[in-house]
mmCIF file of C-alpha atoms in Angstrom:
data_model
loop_
_atom_site.group_PDB
_atom_site.id
_atom_site.type_symbol
_atom_site.label_atom_id
_atom_site.label_comp_id
_atom_site.label_asym_id
_atom_site.label_seq_id
_atom_site.Cartn_x
_atom_site.Cartn_y
_atom_site.Cartn_z
ATOM 1 C CA MET D 22 -2.018 -79.997 2.549
ATOM 2 C CA ASN D 23 -1.480 -76.954 4.789
ATOM 3 C CA ALA D 24 -2.997 -73.491 4.310
ATOM 4 C CA PHE D 25 0.116 -72.191 2.533
ATOM 5 C CA GLN D 26 0.112 -75.050 0.022
ATOM 6 C CA ARG D 27 -3.505 -74.225 -0.878
ATOM 7 C CA MET D 28 -2.575 -70.612 -1.650
ATOM 8 C CA ASN D 29 -1.002 -69.322 -4.850
ATOM 9 C CA THR D 30 -0.635 -65.712 -3.740
ATOM 10 C CA ALA D 31 -0.640 -63.627 -0.573
ATOM 11 C CA LEU D 32 -1.694 -60.492 -2.453
ATOM 12 C CA MET D 33 -5.020 -58.900 -3.391
ATOM 13 C CA VAL D 34 -4.289 -56.507 -6.255
ATOM 14 C CA ASP D 35 -6.696 -54.506 -8.436
ATOM 15 C CA GLU D 36 -4.953 -51.744 -10.392
ATOM 16 C CA THR D 37 -8.212 -50.204 -11.655
ATOM 17 C CA LYS D 38 -9.597 -49.796 -8.132
ATOM 18 C CA GLN D 39 -6.142 -48.949 -6.736
ATOM 19 C CA ILE D 40 -6.193 -51.828 -4.291
ATOM 20 C CA PHE D 41 -3.007 -53.530 -3.060
ATOM 21 C CA LYS D 42 -3.379 -55.696 0.019
ATOM 22 C CA VAL D 43 -1.152 -58.291 1.691
ATOM 23 C CA SER D 44 -2.468 -61.269 3.614
ATOM 24 C CA ARG D 45 -1.448 -61.119 7.273
ATOM 25 C CA GLN D 46 -0.897 -64.864 7.096
ATOM 26 C CA ALA D 47 2.401 -63.960 5.419
ATOM 27 C CA PHE D 48 3.591 -62.598 8.790
ATOM 28 C CA VAL D 49 2.522 -65.474 11.038
ATOM 29 C CA ASP D 50 2.582 -68.768 9.106
ATOM 30 C CA PRO D 51 5.591 -71.078 9.775
ATOM 31 C CA ASP D 52 5.110 -72.665 6.336
ATOM 32 C CA ILE D 53 5.514 -69.237 4.732
ATOM 33 C CA LEU D 54 8.779 -68.777 6.634
ATOM 34 C CA GLU D 55 10.044 -72.172 5.460
ATOM 35 C CA ALA D 56 9.225 -71.208 1.863
ATOM 36 C CA GLU D 57 11.082 -67.914 2.336
ATOM 37 C CA ARG D 58 14.170 -69.788 3.527
ATOM 38 C CA THR D 59 14.336 -72.070 0.496
ATOM 39 C CA ARG D 60 12.968 -69.761 -2.211
ATOM 40 C CA ILE D 61 14.427 -66.402 -1.155
ATOM 41 C CA PHE D 62 17.349 -66.700 1.254
ATOM 42 C CA ASP D 63 18.791 -69.771 -0.516
ATOM 43 C CA LYS D 64 18.493 -68.074 -3.926
ATOM 44 C CA CYS D 65 19.165 -64.331 -3.630
ATOM 45 C CA TRP D 66 22.385 -62.352 -3.137
ATOM 46 C CA LEU D 67 22.791 -61.533 0.573
ATOM 47 C CA TYR D 68 24.979 -58.900 2.212
ATOM 48 C CA LEU D 69 27.981 -60.349 4.067
ATOM 49 C CA GLY D 70 30.049 -57.322 5.044
ATOM 50 C CA HIS D 71 32.114 -54.359 3.898
ATOM 51 C CA ALA D 72 35.651 -54.768 2.604
ATOM 52 C CA SER D 73 36.859 -52.019 4.952
ATOM 53 C CA GLU D 74 36.172 -54.319 7.922
ATOM 54 C CA LEU D 75 39.182 -56.387 6.838
ATOM 55 C CA PRO D 76 41.939 -53.875 6.003
ATOM 56 C CA LYS D 77 44.944 -56.213 6.565
ATOM 57 C CA PRO D 78 45.840 -59.773 5.540
ATOM 58 C CA GLY D 79 44.672 -62.103 8.299
ATOM 59 C CA ASP D 80 41.747 -59.906 9.369
ATOM 60 C CA PHE D 81 38.518 -61.844 9.779
ATOM 61 C CA VAL D 82 34.960 -61.650 11.074
ATOM 62 C CA THR D 83 32.465 -64.469 11.594
ATOM 63 C CA ARG D 84 28.866 -63.883 10.524
ATOM 64 C CA GLN D 85 25.502 -65.645 10.517
ATOM 65 C CA VAL D 86 23.994 -65.376 7.030
ATOM 66 C CA ALA D 87 20.660 -67.071 6.341
ATOM 67 C CA GLY D 88 21.341 -69.666 9.036
ATOM 68 C CA ARG D 89 24.882 -70.441 7.873
ATOM 69 C CA ASN D 90 28.102 -69.800 9.803
ATOM 70 C CA ILE D 91 30.352 -67.813 7.484
ATOM 71 C CA LEU D 92 34.028 -66.920 7.968
ATOM 72 C CA PHE D 93 34.769 -63.660 6.107
ATOM 73 C CA ALA D 94 38.535 -63.165 5.857
ATOM 74 C CA ARG D 95 41.326 -61.454 3.918
ATOM 75 C CA ASP D 96 43.968 -64.009 2.988
ATOM 76 C CA ALA D 97 47.741 -63.625 2.893
ATOM 77 C CA LYS D 98 47.588 -62.270 -0.694
ATOM 78 C CA GLY D 99 44.987 -59.659 0.299
ATOM 79 C CA ILE D 100 42.126 -61.536 -1.391
ATOM 80 C CA LEU D 101 38.745 -61.463 0.353
ATOM 81 C CA ARG D 102 37.325 -64.902 1.133
ATOM 82 C CA ALA D 103 33.894 -66.142 2.205
ATOM 83 C CA MET D 104 34.072 -69.667 3.633
ATOM 84 C CA PHE D 105 31.714 -71.935 5.480
ATOM 85 C CA ASN D 106 32.997 -71.919 9.051
ATOM 86 C CA THR D 107 32.950 -75.700 9.281
ATOM 87 C CA CYS D 108 35.784 -78.200 9.615
ATOM 88 C CA PRO D 109 35.771 -80.748 6.735
ATOM 89 C CA HIS D 110 36.806 -83.446 9.238
ATOM 90 C CA ARG D 111 33.907 -83.670 11.735
ATOM 91 C CA GLY D 112 31.991 -80.474 11.079
ATOM 92 C CA ALA D 113 32.990 -78.398 14.102
ATOM 93 C CA GLN D 114 32.968 -74.625 13.806
ATOM 94 C CA VAL D 115 36.600 -73.781 13.073
ATOM 95 C CA CYS D 116 36.821 -70.106 14.063
ATOM 96 C CA ARG D 117 34.995 -69.323 17.298
ATOM 97 C CA GLU D 118 35.926 -65.638 17.662
ATOM 98 C CA LYS D 119 33.676 -62.910 16.265
ATOM 99 C CA HIS D 120 36.565 -60.942 14.753
ATOM 100 C CA GLY D 121 40.334 -60.584 14.875
ATOM 101 C CA ASN D 122 43.564 -61.152 12.959
ATOM 102 C CA ALA D 123 45.112 -64.585 12.464
ATOM 103 C CA LYS D 124 47.906 -66.326 10.580
ATOM 104 C CA SER D 125 45.806 -69.472 10.288
ATOM 105 C CA PHE D 126 42.638 -71.066 11.663
ATOM 106 C CA GLN D 127 42.778 -74.151 13.878
ATOM 107 C CA CYS D 128 39.847 -76.417 14.693
ATOM 108 C CA PHE D 129 39.909 -77.018 18.447
ATOM 109 C CA TYR D 130 38.386 -80.515 18.155
ATOM 110 C CA HIS D 131 41.210 -82.481 16.455
ATOM 111 C CA GLY D 132 43.664 -79.651 15.787
ATOM 112 C CA TRP D 133 43.381 -79.408 12.011
ATOM 113 C CA VAL D 134 45.020 -76.181 10.777
ATOM 114 C CA PHE D 135 43.797 -74.199 7.771
ATOM 115 C CA GLY D 136 45.332 -71.274 5.931
ATOM 116 C CA LEU D 137 43.632 -67.904 5.584
ATOM 117 C CA ASP D 138 42.281 -69.176 2.258
ATOM 118 C CA GLY D 139 40.724 -72.259 3.932
ATOM 119 C CA ALA D 140 43.288 -74.732 2.544
ATOM 120 C CA LEU D 141 44.318 -77.558 4.884
ATOM 121 C CA ARG D 142 47.881 -76.993 6.086
ATOM 122 C CA SER D 143 48.374 -79.740 8.632
ATOM 123 C CA GLN D 144 46.609 -82.150 10.936
ATOM 124 C CA PRO D 145 47.816 -84.350 13.844
ATOM 125 C CA GLY D 146 48.610 -87.897 12.695
ATOM 126 C CA GLU D 147 49.158 -86.733 9.130
ATOM 127 C CA ALA D 148 51.136 -89.928 8.302
ATOM 128 C CA SER D 149 48.001 -92.007 8.837
ATOM 129 C CA TYR D 150 46.185 -90.314 5.971
ATOM 130 C CA ALA D 151 46.505 -91.001 2.241
ATOM 131 C CA PRO D 152 49.568 -89.375 0.597
ATOM 132 C CA ASP D 153 47.428 -87.004 -1.484
ATOM 133 C CA PHE D 154 44.958 -86.184 1.296
ATOM 134 C CA LYS D 155 45.986 -82.515 1.621
ATOM 135 C CA GLU D 156 45.729 -82.029 -2.132
ATOM 136 C CA ARG D 157 42.064 -83.087 -2.206
ATOM 137 C CA SER D 158 39.628 -80.151 -2.382
ATOM 138 C CA THR D 159 37.366 -81.953 0.083
ATOM 139 C CA SER D 160 40.079 -81.620 2.734
ATOM 140 C CA ASN D 161 39.766 -77.817 2.724
ATOM 141 C CA MET D 162 37.185 -75.537 4.271
ATOM 142 C CA GLN D 163 34.498 -75.008 1.639
ATOM 143 C CA GLN D 164 34.159 -71.649 -0.079
ATOM 144 C CA VAL D 165 30.666 -70.122 -0.278
ATOM 145 C CA PRO D 166 29.404 -70.965 -3.814
ATOM 146 C CA ARG D 167 29.140 -67.334 -4.957
ATOM 147 C CA PHE D 168 30.992 -64.345 -3.499
ATOM 148 C CA GLU D 169 31.157 -60.993 -5.304
ATOM 149 C CA THR D 170 31.562 -57.327 -4.388
ATOM 150 C CA TYR D 171 30.439 -53.919 -5.594
ATOM 151 C CA ARG D 172 31.977 -50.683 -4.247
ATOM 152 C CA ASP D 173 33.310 -52.674 -1.260
ATOM 153 C CA PHE D 174 29.822 -54.048 -0.444
ATOM 154 C CA CYS D 175 30.423 -57.822 -0.239
ATOM 155 C CA PHE D 176 27.647 -60.297 -1.008
ATOM 156 C CA VAL D 177 27.260 -64.077 -0.977
ATOM 157 C CA CYS D 178 24.791 -66.344 -2.732
ATOM 158 C CA PHE D 179 24.193 -70.028 -2.009
ATOM 159 C CA ASP D 180 22.764 -70.699 -5.486
ATOM 160 C CA ARG D 181 25.600 -71.605 -7.877
ATOM 161 C CA ASN D 182 23.352 -70.795 -10.856
ATOM 162 C CA ALA D 183 22.331 -67.319 -9.716
ATOM 163 C CA GLU D 184 22.831 -64.323 -11.990
ATOM 164 C CA THR D 185 25.896 -62.161 -11.366
ATOM 165 C CA LEU D 186 25.819 -59.627 -8.541
ATOM 166 C CA ASP D 187 26.249 -56.871 -11.115
ATOM 167 C CA SER D 188 23.092 -57.985 -12.913
ATOM 168 C CA TYR D 189 21.204 -58.600 -9.658
ATOM 169 C CA LEU D 190 21.869 -55.092 -8.352
ATOM 170 C CA GLY D 191 21.061 -53.350 -11.651
ATOM 171 C CA PRO D 192 19.821 -49.779 -10.921
ATOM 172 C CA VAL D 193 20.787 -50.181 -7.238
ATOM 173 C CA LYS D 194 24.382 -49.499 -8.303
ATOM 174 C CA GLU D 195 23.529 -45.877 -9.117
ATOM 175 C CA TYR D 196 22.648 -45.296 -5.463
ATOM 176 C CA LEU D 197 25.593 -47.242 -4.074
ATOM 177 C CA ASP D 198 27.758 -45.042 -6.311
ATOM 178 C CA ILE D 199 26.190 -41.869 -4.885
ATOM 179 C CA ILE D 200 26.888 -43.100 -1.368
ATOM 180 C CA GLY D 201 30.397 -44.281 -2.236
ATOM 181 C CA ASP D 202 31.197 -40.987 -3.952
ATOM 182 C CA GLN D 203 30.786 -39.120 -0.654
ATOM 183 C CA ALA D 204 34.393 -40.110 -0.021
ATOM 184 C CA ALA D 205 37.324 -38.743 -1.995
ATOM 185 C CA ALA D 206 39.292 -41.889 -1.089
ATOM 186 C CA SER D 207 37.002 -44.657 0.157
ATOM 187 C CA MET D 208 34.200 -45.366 2.596
ATOM 188 C CA THR D 209 34.871 -47.293 5.783
ATOM 189 C CA ILE D 210 32.908 -49.006 8.524
ATOM 190 C CA VAL D 211 33.269 -47.020 11.764
ATOM 191 C CA GLY D 212 33.442 -49.053 14.961
ATOM 192 C CA GLY D 213 31.877 -52.471 15.365
ATOM 193 C CA THR D 214 28.533 -54.126 14.796
ATOM 194 C CA GLN D 215 25.306 -53.107 16.491
ATOM 195 C CA GLU D 216 23.197 -56.202 17.176
ATOM 196 C CA TYR D 217 19.652 -56.376 18.493
ATOM 197 C CA SER D 218 16.450 -58.321 18.020
ATOM 198 C CA MET D 219 12.725 -57.774 18.055
ATOM 199 C CA ARG D 220 9.548 -59.812 18.351
ATOM 200 C CA ALA D 221 8.286 -59.099 14.860
ATOM 201 C CA ASN D 222 8.284 -60.641 11.407
ATOM 202 C CA TRP D 223 11.341 -59.721 9.303
ATOM 203 C CA LYS D 224 9.253 -58.274 6.477
ATOM 204 C CA LEU D 225 7.899 -55.620 8.831
ATOM 205 C CA LEU D 226 11.414 -54.183 9.077
ATOM 206 C CA THR D 227 11.687 -54.185 5.285
ATOM 207 C CA GLU D 228 8.506 -52.119 5.082
ATOM 208 C CA ASN D 229 9.525 -49.843 7.947
ATOM 209 C CA SER D 230 12.963 -49.104 6.472
ATOM 210 C CA ILE D 231 11.477 -47.663 3.277
ATOM 211 C CA ASP D 232 8.309 -46.199 4.786
ATOM 212 C CA GLY D 233 8.349 -42.407 4.575
ATOM 213 C CA TYR D 234 4.704 -42.304 5.698
ATOM 214 C CA HIS D 235 5.371 -43.139 9.346
ATOM 215 C CA ALA D 236 8.160 -40.645 10.051
ATOM 216 C CA LEU D 237 6.147 -37.661 11.286
ATOM 217 C CA THR D 238 3.900 -39.732 13.567
ATOM 218 C CA THR D 239 6.060 -42.592 14.882
ATOM 219 C CA HIS D 240 9.083 -40.292 15.262
ATOM 220 C CA ALA D 241 7.197 -37.180 16.379
ATOM 221 C CA THR D 242 9.392 -36.987 19.484
ATOM 222 C CA TYR D 243 12.504 -36.632 17.309
ATOM 223 C CA PHE D 244 11.021 -33.827 15.262
ATOM 224 C CA ASP D 245 9.808 -32.071 18.426
ATOM 225 C CA TYR D 246 13.333 -32.389 19.823
ATOM 226 C CA LEU D 247 14.876 -30.897 16.674
ATOM 227 C CA LYS D 248 12.384 -28.037 16.684
ATOM 228 C CA ALA D 249 13.237 -27.306 20.315
ATOM 229 C CA THR D 250 16.988 -27.428 19.634
ATOM 230 C CA ASN D 251 18.486 -24.045 18.796
ATOM 231 C CA GLY D 252 19.801 -24.266 15.238
ATOM 232 C CA GLY D 253 18.963 -27.956 14.818
ATOM 233 C CA LEU D 254 17.033 -27.521 11.576
ATOM 234 C CA VAL D 255 17.139 -25.663 8.272
ATOM 235 C CA PRO D 256 13.965 -24.603 6.385
ATOM 236 C CA VAL D 257 13.888 -27.540 3.975
ATOM 237 C CA PRO D 258 10.594 -29.438 3.531
ATOM 238 C CA LEU D 259 10.399 -33.234 3.728
ATOM 239 C CA GLU D 260 9.651 -33.942 0.071
ATOM 240 C CA GLY D 261 10.888 -36.286 -2.618
ATOM 241 C CA ALA D 262 10.067 -39.392 -4.631
ATOM 242 C CA ALA D 263 9.929 -43.181 -4.345
ATOM 243 C CA ARG D 264 11.323 -45.409 -7.084
ATOM 244 C CA ASP D 265 10.835 -49.077 -7.928
ATOM 245 C CA LEU D 266 14.301 -50.316 -8.975
ATOM 246 C CA GLY D 267 13.114 -53.736 -10.137
ATOM 247 C CA LYS D 268 13.666 -57.242 -8.659
ATOM 248 C CA GLY D 269 12.131 -56.064 -5.367
ATOM 249 C CA HIS D 270 14.713 -53.283 -4.874
ATOM 250 C CA ALA D 271 13.461 -49.752 -4.125
ATOM 251 C CA VAL D 272 14.615 -46.327 -2.956
ATOM 252 C CA LEU D 273 13.276 -43.147 -1.403
ATOM 253 C CA GLU D 274 15.150 -39.989 -2.367
ATOM 254 C CA TYR D 275 14.118 -36.780 -0.639
ATOM 255 C CA LYS D 276 15.155 -33.502 0.938
ATOM 256 C CA ALA D 277 15.097 -33.205 4.731
ATOM 257 C CA PRO D 278 15.726 -30.429 7.290
ATOM 258 C CA TRP D 279 18.397 -32.063 9.427
ATOM 259 C CA GLY D 280 22.153 -31.613 9.165
ATOM 260 C CA ARG D 281 24.198 -33.994 6.995
ATOM 261 C CA PRO D 282 27.969 -34.141 7.478
ATOM 262 C CA VAL D 283 28.059 -34.650 3.680
ATOM 263 C CA ALA D 284 27.204 -31.794 3.257
ATOM 264 C CA GLN D 285 24.123 -29.933 4.574
ATOM 265 C CA TRP D 286 24.881 -27.357 7.235
ATOM 266 C CA ILE D 287 22.597 -26.440 10.148
ATOM 267 C CA PRO D 288 23.089 -23.324 12.334
ATOM 268 C CA MET D 289 23.866 -25.439 15.433
ATOM 269 C CA TRP D 290 27.190 -26.392 13.819
ATOM 270 C CA GLY D 291 28.390 -22.764 13.934
ATOM 271 C CA ASP D 292 31.061 -21.032 11.849
ATOM 272 C CA GLU D 293 33.548 -23.912 12.134
ATOM 273 C CA GLY D 294 30.929 -26.296 10.828
ATOM 274 C CA LYS D 295 29.997 -23.882 8.030
ATOM 275 C CA ARG D 296 33.629 -23.751 6.862
ATOM 276 C CA GLU D 297 33.923 -27.541 6.991
ATOM 277 C CA ILE D 298 30.653 -28.145 5.147
ATOM 278 C CA ASP D 299 31.576 -25.549 2.499
ATOM 279 C CA ARG D 300 34.933 -27.293 2.023
ATOM 280 C CA LEU D 301 33.277 -30.695 1.672
ATOM 281 C CA TYR D 302 30.743 -29.344 -0.787
ATOM 282 C CA GLN D 303 33.384 -27.663 -2.948
ATOM 283 C CA GLY D 304 35.261 -30.949 -3.016
ATOM 284 C CA LEU D 305 32.155 -32.680 -4.378
ATOM 285 C CA VAL D 306 31.685 -29.932 -6.989
ATOM 286 C CA THR D 307 35.290 -30.296 -8.089
ATOM 287 C CA ARG D 308 35.000 -34.057 -8.449
ATOM 288 C CA PHE D 309 31.506 -34.360 -9.903
ATOM 289 C CA GLY D 310 30.143 -30.939 -10.949
ATOM 290 C CA GLU D 311 27.389 -28.840 -9.366
ATOM 291 C CA GLU D 312 24.372 -31.031 -10.196
ATOM 292 C CA ARG D 313 25.737 -34.316 -8.842
ATOM 293 C CA ALA D 314 27.310 -32.531 -5.872
ATOM 294 C CA LYS D 315 23.898 -31.191 -4.845
ATOM 295 C CA ARG D 316 22.361 -34.647 -5.178
ATOM 296 C CA ILE D 317 25.073 -36.244 -3.029
ATOM 297 C CA ALA D 318 25.075 -33.475 -0.428
ATOM 298 C CA LEU D 319 21.472 -32.358 -0.046
ATOM 299 C CA PHE D 320 19.327 -35.429 -0.747
ATOM 300 C CA ASN D 321 18.628 -38.291 1.630
ATOM 301 C CA ARG D 322 18.255 -41.878 0.478
ATOM 302 C CA ASN D 323 16.624 -44.937 2.022
ATOM 303 C CA LEU D 324 17.875 -47.711 -0.259
ATOM 304 C CA PHE D 325 16.476 -51.238 -0.065
ATOM 305 C CA VAL D 326 18.179 -54.223 -1.715
ATOM 306 C CA PHE D 327 15.957 -57.312 -1.875
ATOM 307 C CA PRO D 328 15.525 -59.264 0.313
ATOM 308 C CA ASN D 329 17.052 -57.824 3.503
ATOM 309 C CA LEU D 330 19.648 -55.075 3.032
ATOM 310 C CA VAL D 331 18.939 -51.435 3.860
ATOM 311 C CA VAL D 332 21.387 -48.576 3.340
ATOM 312 C CA ASN D 333 20.135 -45.396 4.978
ATOM 313 C CA ASP D 334 21.946 -42.297 3.728
ATOM 314 C CA ILE D 335 20.188 -39.703 5.860
ATOM 315 C CA MET D 336 21.736 -37.727 8.772
ATOM 316 C CA ALA D 337 24.426 -40.457 8.784
ATOM 317 C CA VAL D 338 24.957 -43.592 6.707
ATOM 318 C CA THR D 339 23.955 -46.976 8.080
ATOM 319 C CA ILE D 340 24.033 -50.475 6.662
ATOM 320 C CA ARG D 341 21.440 -52.807 8.132
ATOM 321 C CA THR D 342 20.595 -56.458 7.504
ATOM 322 C CA TYR D 343 18.257 -58.826 9.342
ATOM 323 C CA TYR D 344 17.143 -62.454 9.417
ATOM 324 C CA PRO D 345 14.118 -64.344 10.724
ATOM 325 C CA TYR D 346 14.450 -67.024 13.379
ATOM 326 C CA ALA D 347 10.694 -67.501 13.691
ATOM 327 C CA PRO D 348 7.653 -65.884 12.066
ATOM 328 C CA ASP D 349 7.549 -63.427 14.965
ATOM 329 C CA PHE D 350 11.250 -62.992 15.761
ATOM 330 C CA MET D 351 14.235 -61.498 13.916
ATOM 331 C CA THR D 352 17.800 -60.455 14.621
ATOM 332 C CA VAL D 353 19.283 -57.234 13.237
ATOM 333 C CA SER D 354 22.886 -56.234 12.514
ATOM 334 C CA ALA D 355 23.844 -52.645 11.687
ATOM 335 C CA TRP D 356 26.996 -50.689 10.911
ATOM 336 C CA ALA D 357 27.943 -47.018 10.515
ATOM 337 C CA LEU D 358 29.630 -46.065 7.224
ATOM 338 C CA ALA D 359 31.688 -42.921 6.666
ATOM 339 C CA PRO D 360 34.328 -41.392 4.381
ATOM 340 C CA LYS D 361 37.672 -42.785 5.522
ATOM 341 C CA GLU D 362 39.419 -39.439 5.190
ATOM 342 C CA GLU D 363 36.844 -37.195 6.907
ATOM 343 C CA THR D 364 37.993 -34.750 9.594
ATOM 344 C CA ASP D 365 37.550 -35.216 13.327
ATOM 345 C CA TRP D 366 34.858 -32.510 13.237
ATOM 346 C CA ALA D 367 32.788 -34.291 10.581
ATOM 347 C CA ARG D 368 33.269 -37.715 12.192
ATOM 348 C CA LYS D 369 32.116 -36.356 15.573
ATOM 349 C CA TYR D 370 28.868 -34.975 14.188
ATOM 350 C CA ARG D 371 28.302 -37.989 11.943
ATOM 351 C CA LEU D 372 28.518 -40.345 14.932
ATOM 352 C CA PHE D 373 26.418 -37.983 17.026
ATOM 353 C CA ASN D 374 23.717 -38.106 14.341
ATOM 354 C CA PHE D 375 24.061 -41.892 14.067
ATOM 355 C CA LEU D 376 23.628 -42.468 17.780
ATOM 356 C CA GLU D 377 21.008 -39.763 18.209
ATOM 357 C CA PHE D 378 18.571 -41.127 15.632
ATOM 358 C CA LEU D 379 19.682 -44.386 14.010
ATOM 359 C CA GLY D 380 21.390 -46.401 16.740
ATOM 360 C CA PRO D 381 19.520 -48.961 18.908
ATOM 361 C CA GLY D 382 19.337 -46.374 21.712
ATOM 362 C CA GLY D 383 18.519 -43.401 19.478
ATOM 363 C CA PHE D 384 15.212 -41.748 18.786
ATOM 364 C CA ALA D 385 14.257 -43.940 15.816
ATOM 365 C CA THR D 386 14.960 -47.573 16.613
ATOM 366 C CA PRO D 387 13.015 -47.880 19.900
ATOM 367 C CA ASP D 388 10.048 -46.169 18.225
ATOM 368 C CA ASP D 389 10.232 -48.534 15.259
ATOM 369 C CA VAL D 390 10.669 -51.658 17.410
ATOM 370 C CA GLU D 391 7.576 -50.697 19.386
ATOM 371 C CA ALA D 392 5.585 -50.085 16.179
ATOM 372 C CA LEU D 393 6.614 -53.383 14.569
ATOM 373 C CA GLU D 394 5.951 -55.424 17.704
ATOM 374 C CA GLN D 395 2.539 -53.765 17.941
ATOM 375 C CA CYS D 396 1.848 -54.882 14.358
ATOM 376 C CA GLN D 397 2.859 -58.440 15.224
ATOM 377 C CA ARG D 398 0.476 -58.392 18.197
ATOM 378 C CA GLY D 399 -2.243 -57.095 15.890
ATOM 379 C CA PHE D 400 -1.689 -60.055 13.567
ATOM 380 C CA ARG D 401 -3.091 -62.340 16.283
ATOM 381 C CA ASN D 402 -6.417 -61.243 14.810
ATOM 382 C CA SER D 403 -5.388 -62.235 11.287
ATOM 383 C CA THR D 404 -7.949 -65.042 10.996
ATOM 384 C CA GLU D 405 -10.725 -62.456 11.025
ATOM 385 C CA ALA D 406 -8.874 -59.183 10.233
ATOM 386 C CA GLN D 407 -6.996 -60.609 7.254
ATOM 387 C CA TRP D 408 -5.363 -57.845 5.209
ATOM 388 C CA ASN D 409 -2.728 -55.090 5.302
ATOM 389 C CA ASP D 410 -3.409 -52.175 2.932
ATOM 390 C CA ILE D 411 -0.421 -50.639 1.129
ATOM 391 C CA SER D 412 -2.224 -48.876 -1.716
ATOM 392 C CA LYS D 413 -1.150 -45.320 -0.851
ATOM 393 C CA GLY D 414 -0.044 -43.524 -4.016
ATOM 394 C CA MET D 415 -1.292 -46.148 -6.485
ATOM 395 C CA GLY D 416 -2.043 -44.557 -9.843
ATOM 396 C CA LYS D 417 0.330 -41.623 -9.361
ATOM 397 C CA GLU D 418 2.758 -40.989 -12.210
ATOM 398 C CA THR D 419 5.448 -39.967 -9.689
ATOM 399 C CA PRO D 420 4.797 -41.451 -6.244
ATOM 400 C CA ALA D 421 5.976 -39.294 -3.334
ATOM 401 C CA TYR D 422 8.576 -40.400 -0.792
ATOM 402 C CA ASP D 423 5.732 -41.055 1.685
ATOM 403 C CA ASP D 424 3.637 -43.179 -0.699
ATOM 404 C CA GLU D 425 3.853 -46.964 -0.694
ATOM 405 C CA LEU D 426 5.205 -47.831 -4.153
ATOM 406 C CA GLN D 427 8.383 -49.201 -2.585
ATOM 407 C CA MET D 428 6.469 -51.685 -0.407
ATOM 408 C CA ARG D 429 4.488 -52.846 -3.412
ATOM 409 C CA ALA D 430 7.772 -53.388 -5.284
ATOM 410 C CA PHE D 431 9.033 -55.589 -2.434
ATOM 411 C CA TRP D 432 5.832 -57.567 -2.042
ATOM 412 C CA SER D 433 5.409 -58.196 -5.768
ATOM 413 C CA ASN D 434 8.871 -59.739 -5.973
ATOM 414 C CA TRP D 435 8.446 -61.560 -2.659
ATOM 415 C CA ASN D 436 5.219 -63.095 -3.963
ATOM 416 C CA LYS D 437 6.943 -64.132 -7.188
ATOM 417 C CA HIS D 438 9.651 -65.963 -5.258
ATOM 418 C CA VAL D 439 7.513 -67.581 -2.571
ATOM 419 C CA PHE D 440 4.698 -68.791 -4.782
ATOM 420 C CA ALA D 441 6.582 -69.479 -8.017
ATOM 421 C CA ALA D 442 6.787 -73.213 -7.329
ATOM 422 C CA SER D 443 3.133 -73.335 -6.310
ATOM 423 C CA ALA D 444 1.740 -71.527 -9.385
#
């Protein structure tokens, strides 16, 4: 019996003393990672992509999701499909390109041809097979067991018995609606995928993505830069609240001093920017009324969907997902999201904001990568220095955006999944 099998929790929790600690073994133990693969990533709804990435029939992208090769495509009828990218004949990967447009998919090994819906169309030597071979479901590329969408966010689940996506997301939908409502028409992915990796446990990025506590220290350079930039800030304090959305989901919602193309103006954007922001804001008021318009325009959101999806609606909108390859190594994929109909002016500043702070070469990501890799190095001492403390804000009726309620929400659900079979 290994150390993980002897445990029934990774948490030390005492509500009366306001103690919430996480064992650092959870970040370094290969047996923990194996349990996460089977009890979390094989069971939960996982983000696959955004419908706007496939605007036309025949459009496709290939993705790695929880160790599986997935072909995400729009078929000839315009229906979105999520298929295992595996030939039913000998198992070869059928589509080898990362993205494109196709009329069909052909396996290079023996030349089997599949339609955009994964159905077998033809294969060399067809006369040597049984007459009904093409009619058998086992002759087609397999569909992912569960594939559902909400507001063009597309998810897969490998557990056929999982609850519906609608039920799984629950209160998360309110925040996806706020983000989706930024657009009068629809939201769209802008450009391609940003891919990078870091030598850190995947759960560290979960914590970091919803950690308002680290912003002023880890990203001090960014705030110094904004302060030194003429007109780069407005006098709005960093303040707001954290919310536990259940099932491990959480959100920070807060005001912030930077410019938001939807729709918080900063002096640096000048009179042209003021006119554009005023126009965008009036559009929101017309569609949703003053109260909701202010919430959409002036509040930032760091939204976390258990186990590994982050939607940052801050100075730009990003979608980010990540997967572990080892206890101390993860890969990250990220996309920029924007209103499809926005003007060239708004798109320029949105992408400027995205690259300036959120992109892999911006102010934020290198700082965060350094911080998380430093944590992973610190965990080498986990045999003696055993615990992480995330008790900040325990006992508060309304935790602030820089408290740690959201991490406790994640870890409580993580613990439930990982140790459920051991309890």
